Each structure stands twice: as structure tokens, then as C-alpha cells.
Short mmCIF file of C-alpha atoms in Angstrom, two decimals:
data_model
loop_
_atom_site.label_atom_id
_atom_site.label_comp_id
_atom_site.label_asym_id
_atom_site.label_seq_id
_atom_site.Cartn_x
_atom_site.Cartn_y
_atom_site.Cartn_z
CA MET C 1 -10.38 52.24 -1.36
CA THR C 2 -7.89 54.25 -3.33
CA PRO C 3 -7.10 57.71 -1.95
CA ARG C 4 -8.02 60.75 -3.83
CA PRO C 5 -5.39 62.34 -6.22
CA PHE C 6 -3.04 64.82 -4.49
CA THR C 7 -4.09 68.39 -5.28
CA LEU C 8 -2.43 70.32 -2.44
CA GLY C 9 -0.03 73.13 -3.22
CA PRO C 10 1.82 74.77 -4.59
CA ALA C 11 3.40 75.86 -1.34
CA LEU C 12 3.74 73.08 1.28
CA LEU C 13 5.17 74.56 4.51
CA PHE C 14 6.93 72.39 7.17
CA CYS C 15 6.09 73.12 10.78
CA PRO C 16 7.71 71.27 13.75
CA ALA C 17 5.07 69.20 15.35
CA ASP C 18 6.24 70.19 18.85
CA ARG C 19 5.28 73.74 18.20
CA PRO C 20 1.52 73.95 18.21
CA ASP C 21 1.77 77.65 18.70
CA ARG C 22 2.91 77.82 15.08
CA PHE C 23 0.32 75.47 13.57
CA ALA C 24 -2.34 78.09 12.73
CA LYS C 25 0.24 80.62 11.51
CA ALA C 26 1.75 78.11 9.15
CA ALA C 27 -1.76 77.19 7.79
CA ASP C 28 -2.41 80.91 7.17
CA ARG C 29 0.85 81.37 5.18
CA ALA C 30 0.82 78.37 2.89
CA ASP C 31 -1.40 76.14 0.77
CA ALA C 32 -0.95 73.13 3.12
CA VAL C 33 1.01 72.47 6.28
CA ILE C 34 3.29 69.53 6.90
CA LEU C 35 3.35 68.76 10.63
CA ASP C 36 6.79 67.31 11.06
CA LEU C 37 7.23 64.47 13.55
CA GLU C 38 10.64 63.48 12.03
CA ASP C 39 13.69 65.77 11.38
CA GLY C 40 11.95 68.91 12.60
CA VAL C 41 11.69 67.54 16.07
CA ASP C 42 14.29 66.67 18.61
CA PRO C 43 13.99 62.80 19.28
CA ALA C 44 13.47 63.60 22.91
CA ALA C 45 10.47 65.76 22.12
CA ARG C 46 8.68 63.43 19.78
CA ALA C 47 6.15 62.20 22.42
CA GLU C 48 5.25 65.77 23.23
CA ALA C 49 4.97 66.44 19.49
CA ARG C 50 2.55 63.56 18.97
CA ARG C 51 0.32 65.03 21.82
CA ALA C 52 0.43 68.41 20.13
CA VAL C 53 -0.62 66.98 16.80
CA ARG C 54 -3.57 65.27 18.54
CA GLY C 55 -4.43 68.21 20.75
CA THR C 56 -4.21 71.04 18.21
CA PRO C 57 -6.04 69.89 15.12
CA LEU C 58 -5.81 71.65 11.80
CA ASP C 59 -8.03 71.34 8.68
CA PRO C 60 -7.27 67.70 7.57
CA ALA C 61 -7.95 68.88 3.94
CA ARG C 62 -4.97 71.08 4.13
CA THR C 63 -2.63 69.08 6.37
CA ILE C 64 0.10 66.48 5.82
CA VAL C 65 1.81 64.73 8.69
CA ARG C 66 5.39 63.55 8.21
CA VAL C 67 5.93 60.53 10.21
CA ASN C 68 9.12 58.81 11.00
CA PRO C 69 10.62 56.19 8.57
CA VAL C 70 9.37 52.62 8.23
CA GLY C 71 11.16 50.28 10.52
CA THR C 72 11.80 52.68 13.30
CA GLU C 73 10.04 52.64 16.75
CA ASP C 74 8.98 56.16 16.27
CA HIS C 75 7.12 55.24 13.05
CA GLN C 76 4.80 52.87 14.83
CA ARG C 77 4.39 55.39 17.70
CA ASP C 78 3.41 58.00 15.12
CA LEU C 79 0.79 55.73 13.56
CA ASP C 80 -0.68 54.90 16.93
CA ALA C 81 -0.95 58.58 17.87
CA LEU C 82 -2.71 59.48 14.54
CA ALA C 83 -5.04 56.44 14.46
CA ASP C 84 -8.15 58.32 15.64
CA THR C 85 -7.38 61.68 14.22
CA ASP C 86 -8.97 63.07 11.08
CA TYR C 87 -5.63 63.32 9.15
CA THR C 88 -5.61 61.26 5.96
CA VAL C 89 -2.33 62.24 4.22
CA LEU C 90 1.10 61.18 5.55
CA MET C 91 4.52 62.10 4.22
CA LEU C 92 6.77 58.98 4.50
CA PRO C 93 10.47 60.01 4.72
CA LYS C 94 13.36 57.90 3.42
CA ALA C 95 10.79 55.89 1.38
CA ASP C 96 12.32 53.03 -0.57
CA GLY C 97 11.71 49.38 -1.38
CA ARG C 98 11.19 48.56 2.31
CA TYR C 99 7.80 50.31 2.29
CA VAL C 100 5.24 47.56 1.52
CA GLY C 101 2.22 49.25 3.14
CA PRO C 102 -0.44 50.23 2.98
CA LEU C 103 -0.57 52.28 6.18
CA LEU C 104 -4.08 52.00 7.48
CA ARG C 105 -6.26 54.46 9.37
CA HIS C 106 -8.38 53.47 12.38
CA ASP C 107 -11.34 52.65 10.10
CA GLY C 108 -9.28 50.35 7.85
CA SER C 109 -8.99 52.87 4.98
CA PRO C 110 -5.45 53.54 3.64
CA TYR C 111 -3.63 56.81 4.32
CA ALA C 112 -2.67 58.66 1.24
CA ILE C 113 1.10 58.60 1.13
CA VAL C 114 3.49 61.26 -0.15
CA ALA C 115 6.66 59.14 -0.64
CA LEU C 116 9.89 61.17 0.08
CA CYS C 117 12.61 59.74 -2.04
CA GLU C 118 15.66 61.15 -0.30
CA THR C 119 18.13 58.26 -0.26
CA ALA C 120 19.95 56.46 -3.07
CA ALA C 121 17.61 53.47 -2.58
CA GLY C 122 14.63 55.78 -2.48
CA VAL C 123 15.43 57.44 -5.81
CA LEU C 124 16.05 54.03 -7.43
CA ALA C 125 12.70 52.82 -6.00
CA ALA C 126 10.76 55.84 -7.25
CA PRO C 127 9.01 54.07 -10.12
CA ALA C 128 7.74 51.29 -7.86
CA LEU C 129 6.64 53.67 -5.11
CA ALA C 130 4.79 55.86 -7.74
CA ALA C 131 2.94 52.68 -8.94
CA ARG C 132 1.53 51.96 -5.60
CA PRO C 133 -2.25 52.85 -5.30
CA ASP C 134 -1.85 54.40 -1.89
CA VAL C 135 1.07 56.68 -3.06
CA VAL C 136 -0.48 59.96 -4.34
CA ALA C 137 2.75 61.91 -4.80
CA LEU C 138 6.47 61.62 -4.83
CA ALA C 139 8.76 64.17 -3.33
CA TRP C 140 12.56 64.32 -3.16
CA GLY C 141 15.26 65.68 -0.88
CA ALA C 142 18.85 66.57 -1.62
CA GLU C 143 20.54 66.50 1.81
CA ASP C 144 19.58 63.12 2.96
CA LEU C 145 20.32 61.83 -0.56
CA VAL C 146 23.87 63.08 -0.48
CA ALA C 147 24.31 61.82 3.12
CA SER C 148 23.17 58.29 1.99
CA LEU C 149 25.97 58.41 -0.53
CA GLY C 150 28.63 59.40 2.01
CA GLY C 151 28.89 62.88 0.52
CA THR C 152 29.05 66.32 2.18
CA ALA C 153 27.33 68.87 -0.03
CA SER C 154 24.39 68.77 -2.47
CA ARG C 155 25.17 72.14 -3.96
CA ARG C 156 28.20 73.76 -5.56
CA ASP C 157 29.62 77.02 -4.23
CA ASP C 158 27.47 79.07 -6.55
CA GLY C 159 24.28 77.56 -4.95
CA THR C 160 23.32 75.28 -7.89
CA TYR C 161 22.67 71.50 -7.36
CA ARG C 162 25.46 69.08 -8.05
CA ASP C 163 24.82 66.57 -10.83
CA VAL C 164 23.67 63.73 -8.57
CA ALA C 165 21.03 65.87 -6.98
CA ARG C 166 19.91 67.13 -10.37
CA TYR C 167 19.59 63.50 -11.47
CA ALA C 168 17.56 62.56 -8.47
CA ARG C 169 15.18 65.52 -9.02
CA SER C 170 14.61 64.46 -12.61
CA ALA C 171 14.30 60.76 -11.78
CA VAL C 172 11.60 61.48 -9.17
CA LEU C 173 9.69 63.88 -11.49
CA LEU C 174 9.78 61.31 -14.37
CA ALA C 175 8.67 58.34 -12.07
CA ALA C 176 5.77 60.42 -10.76
CA GLY C 177 4.75 61.70 -14.27
CA ALA C 178 4.88 58.17 -15.71
CA ALA C 179 2.53 56.85 -13.05
CA GLY C 180 0.17 59.87 -13.31
CA LYS C 181 1.07 61.09 -9.85
CA ALA C 182 2.04 64.51 -8.50
CA ALA C 183 5.74 65.48 -8.06
CA ILE C 184 6.87 67.74 -5.24
CA ASP C 185 10.14 69.73 -5.43
CA ALA C 186 12.65 69.94 -2.57
CA VAL C 187 13.15 72.64 -0.03
CA HIS C 188 15.64 75.52 -0.45
CA LEU C 189 17.67 75.58 2.76
CA ASP C 190 19.08 79.08 2.51
CA LEU C 191 16.55 81.10 4.54
CA GLU C 192 17.66 84.44 3.11
CA ASP C 193 17.99 83.44 -0.53
CA LEU C 194 14.57 84.44 -1.77
CA ASP C 195 15.91 84.84 -5.34
CA GLY C 196 17.09 81.24 -5.29
CA VAL C 197 13.71 80.05 -3.97
CA ARG C 198 11.92 81.92 -6.76
CA ASP C 199 14.33 80.61 -9.48
CA GLU C 200 13.89 77.04 -8.45
CA ALA C 201 10.17 77.38 -8.12
CA VAL C 202 9.86 78.91 -11.58
CA ASP C 203 11.92 76.01 -12.92
CA ALA C 204 9.80 73.51 -10.98
CA VAL C 205 6.49 74.60 -12.48
CA ALA C 206 8.05 74.89 -15.95
CA VAL C 207 9.05 71.20 -15.95
CA GLY C 208 5.92 69.77 -14.29
CA PHE C 209 6.21 69.76 -10.48
CA SER C 210 2.88 70.23 -8.77
CA ALA C 211 4.24 71.85 -5.50
CA THR C 212 7.35 72.86 -3.65
CA LEU C 213 8.38 72.09 -0.07
CA CYS C 214 9.14 75.13 2.07
CA ILE C 215 10.80 75.60 5.42
CA HIS C 216 9.91 79.19 6.09
CA PRO C 217 6.70 81.31 5.62
CA SER C 218 8.68 83.82 3.42
CA HIS C 219 9.44 80.93 1.06
CA ALA C 220 5.89 79.93 0.80
CA ALA C 221 4.87 83.42 -0.42
CA VAL C 222 7.65 83.33 -3.15
CA VAL C 223 6.68 79.88 -4.21
CA ARG C 224 3.07 80.80 -4.56
CA THR C 225 3.92 83.74 -6.69
CA ALA C 226 6.29 81.71 -8.94
CA TYR C 227 3.71 79.05 -9.62
CA ALA C 228 1.03 81.61 -10.59
CA PRO C 229 1.20 82.49 -14.31
CA THR C 230 1.87 86.06 -15.22
CA PRO C 231 -0.91 88.02 -17.00
CA GLU C 232 1.32 87.87 -20.11
CA GLN C 233 1.60 84.08 -19.90
CA VAL C 234 -2.17 83.81 -19.45
CA GLU C 235 -2.87 86.07 -22.35
CA HIS C 236 -0.46 84.09 -24.62
CA ALA C 237 -1.97 80.78 -23.60
CA ARG C 238 -5.53 81.95 -24.35
CA ALA C 239 -4.35 83.27 -27.74
CA VAL C 240 -2.66 79.98 -28.56
CA LEU C 241 -5.85 78.00 -27.82
CA ALA C 242 -8.00 80.52 -29.66
CA ALA C 243 -5.78 80.18 -32.72
CA ALA C 244 -6.14 76.38 -32.60
CA ALA C 245 -9.93 76.78 -32.45
CA GLY C 246 -10.10 79.46 -35.21
CA PRO C 247 -9.73 79.83 -38.88
CA GLY C 248 -5.99 79.41 -38.75
CA SER C 249 -6.24 75.83 -37.69
CA THR C 250 -5.21 73.29 -40.19
CA GLY C 251 -7.71 70.77 -38.93
CA SER C 252 -4.86 68.29 -38.29
CA GLY C 253 -4.11 69.08 -34.72
CA ALA C 254 -1.76 71.93 -35.58
CA ALA C 255 -2.35 75.70 -36.18
CA ARG C 256 -0.33 78.67 -37.15
CA PHE C 257 0.15 81.38 -34.45
CA ASP C 258 2.47 84.38 -34.29
CA GLY C 259 4.57 83.01 -37.25
CA GLN C 260 5.03 79.59 -35.54
CA MET C 261 3.34 76.23 -35.92
CA ILE C 262 1.71 75.01 -32.76
CA ASP C 263 0.72 71.47 -32.27
CA ALA C 264 -0.73 69.17 -29.60
CA PRO C 265 2.14 69.45 -27.02
CA LEU C 266 2.16 73.23 -27.18
CA LEU C 267 -1.66 73.28 -26.73
CA ARG C 268 -1.16 71.14 -23.64
CA HIS C 269 1.42 73.58 -22.38
CA ALA C 270 -1.09 76.41 -22.87
CA GLU C 271 -3.90 74.42 -21.11
CA ALA C 272 -1.58 73.83 -18.08
CA VAL C 273 -0.97 77.60 -17.82
CA LEU C 274 -4.70 78.32 -17.75
CA ALA C 275 -5.28 75.47 -15.20
CA ARG C 276 -2.71 77.09 -12.76
CA ALA C 277 -4.47 80.42 -13.38
CA ALA C 278 -7.92 78.86 -12.87
CA GLU C 279 -8.89 79.97 -16.25
CA PRO C 280 -11.42 78.14 -18.43
CA VAL C 281 -9.97 76.15 -21.25
CA LEU C 282 -11.40 76.43 -24.67
CA ASP C 283 -12.80 73.08 -25.64
CA ASP C 284 -14.31 73.81 -29.09
CA ARG C 285 -11.24 73.54 -31.19
#
């Protein structure tokens, strides 16, 4: 059985799995919560974190559980702890060619996997990961990527990504898009830099990311706003589609609007804007 397509987002908020007191608050502030059994938890507290995940359930339709990487003892312990829960979506960190899966639930059905490509091997394996039927989305991470290369910083002094991180971001986005899967943008680590969070989220939605990872509730609110089209964008998109359906259409898949020629790709851009705004798309052109 193939998992359903990934539709969570746009703001996906990490929550340490050993802090069940924060679970409900995180769920209230984001579109989906990522209960983190990996980097967000001290290794000595992971057994307690597993008990918390089992004992403080959230809505499985809006919850992802980040387990530990394939090949680690904690990975199997995580799967054992989750076996009889209702959670169906796992985030697999440091995913690469070693992941042969699928990872199965207690009833034998496969978990839906968000493959986190955050090492050099993972970025290069992104196309193969995206092609897997159990992988519903690709995400990427800059800090582990640079660490896997022996580097020390993913960003320049001005806060922008270094070239290798920008390449990885694009490579993961393209691999996901080519396979028809969702792509999820990386976290912004500077807790106080809400302008940076907004700018990166605006860029993410402009190039086709479906969601953005967040590490603080304030970031989730900014991401939600950035992914939502402005009234002006919605108005423009509706006008473009109306022009394509109206007398100005050439009948050849192109139309004239506001002094410019609009064709199929621009119409798809407009449809994407209305989809994000939950607006009906004109289908009579």
C-alpha cells in the first residue's frame, strides 16, 4: 500500500520528544508538529522521550515523528516504541543510499517517510530517495551537511547560505519535483532573526517548496504568513486566469494581459497562487 501524498504545512514545528508539556502548545502554533527523537533530545533521555511520545498522543494527521538514523540502535528502539501508536509519518534523518526500507507499522503497512537529506551522501542520493514509493517528501538540512564535509559554517557573515548549501537546497528541490514529491525547506537557526525567516520562506514558496521546518513557534507564525499569498497576488492571479479564459485569448494556449503575453507556465504560476489561497481555479478557459 502506497502512503498518501504529503500535504502537511507550510509551517512544520520541531518539538523535543522529551517535553510532552510542549506537545499541545506546538500543535496549536503550527500546521504540523515534528516530535523529535533525534537531535532535539539528549541521548540519555531518549528512552524517556519514547515513553512521552507513546503516553502523550497528538493528532496523527498533523504529527510527524523524527526517528534516529538507519543503522543506529536508537533507530530500532524508536520503531519498536512507535509500533502500536497511530502515527503514520516518520522523518528519517541523514537519509542516504543505506535506506532500503520500507519501514513497516505494526499492521504491516509502510510508514510514510520524509527523507531528510542532510549529508553529502544524502544530497547525492536525493533522486533515488524521491523515487521510492514510501517516501512522500524530501527535506534538507544545512548544518549536518557542512559537518559531513568537514566544514564549519553553512552561512556567510551576512547570514546568507554558502554555495554548497545553496546547491544542496536546489538539488533536493529538483529531485523532489522530478518525482512529483513535496520538498521541505530547512530551518533558520537564528531565533531572533524573524526577517531572515520571512525572506527565506518567501523565496521557498516562490521556487516550489511545500513547507518549511521551524524550530520556534514565532518562526511558524512568520512562515505561515510568508506562504499565504497577499490579496494583491490573489487578485493578479485571478485576473491572469480570467484573461486566458476571455476574449483576449489567442486560442493557442497564450493570452494577452496587462501588455504582456501569458502562456501555459504563467497560468500554472497563477493556479499555484490560488491553490495556496484556497481559491477556486477557473477551468473554463
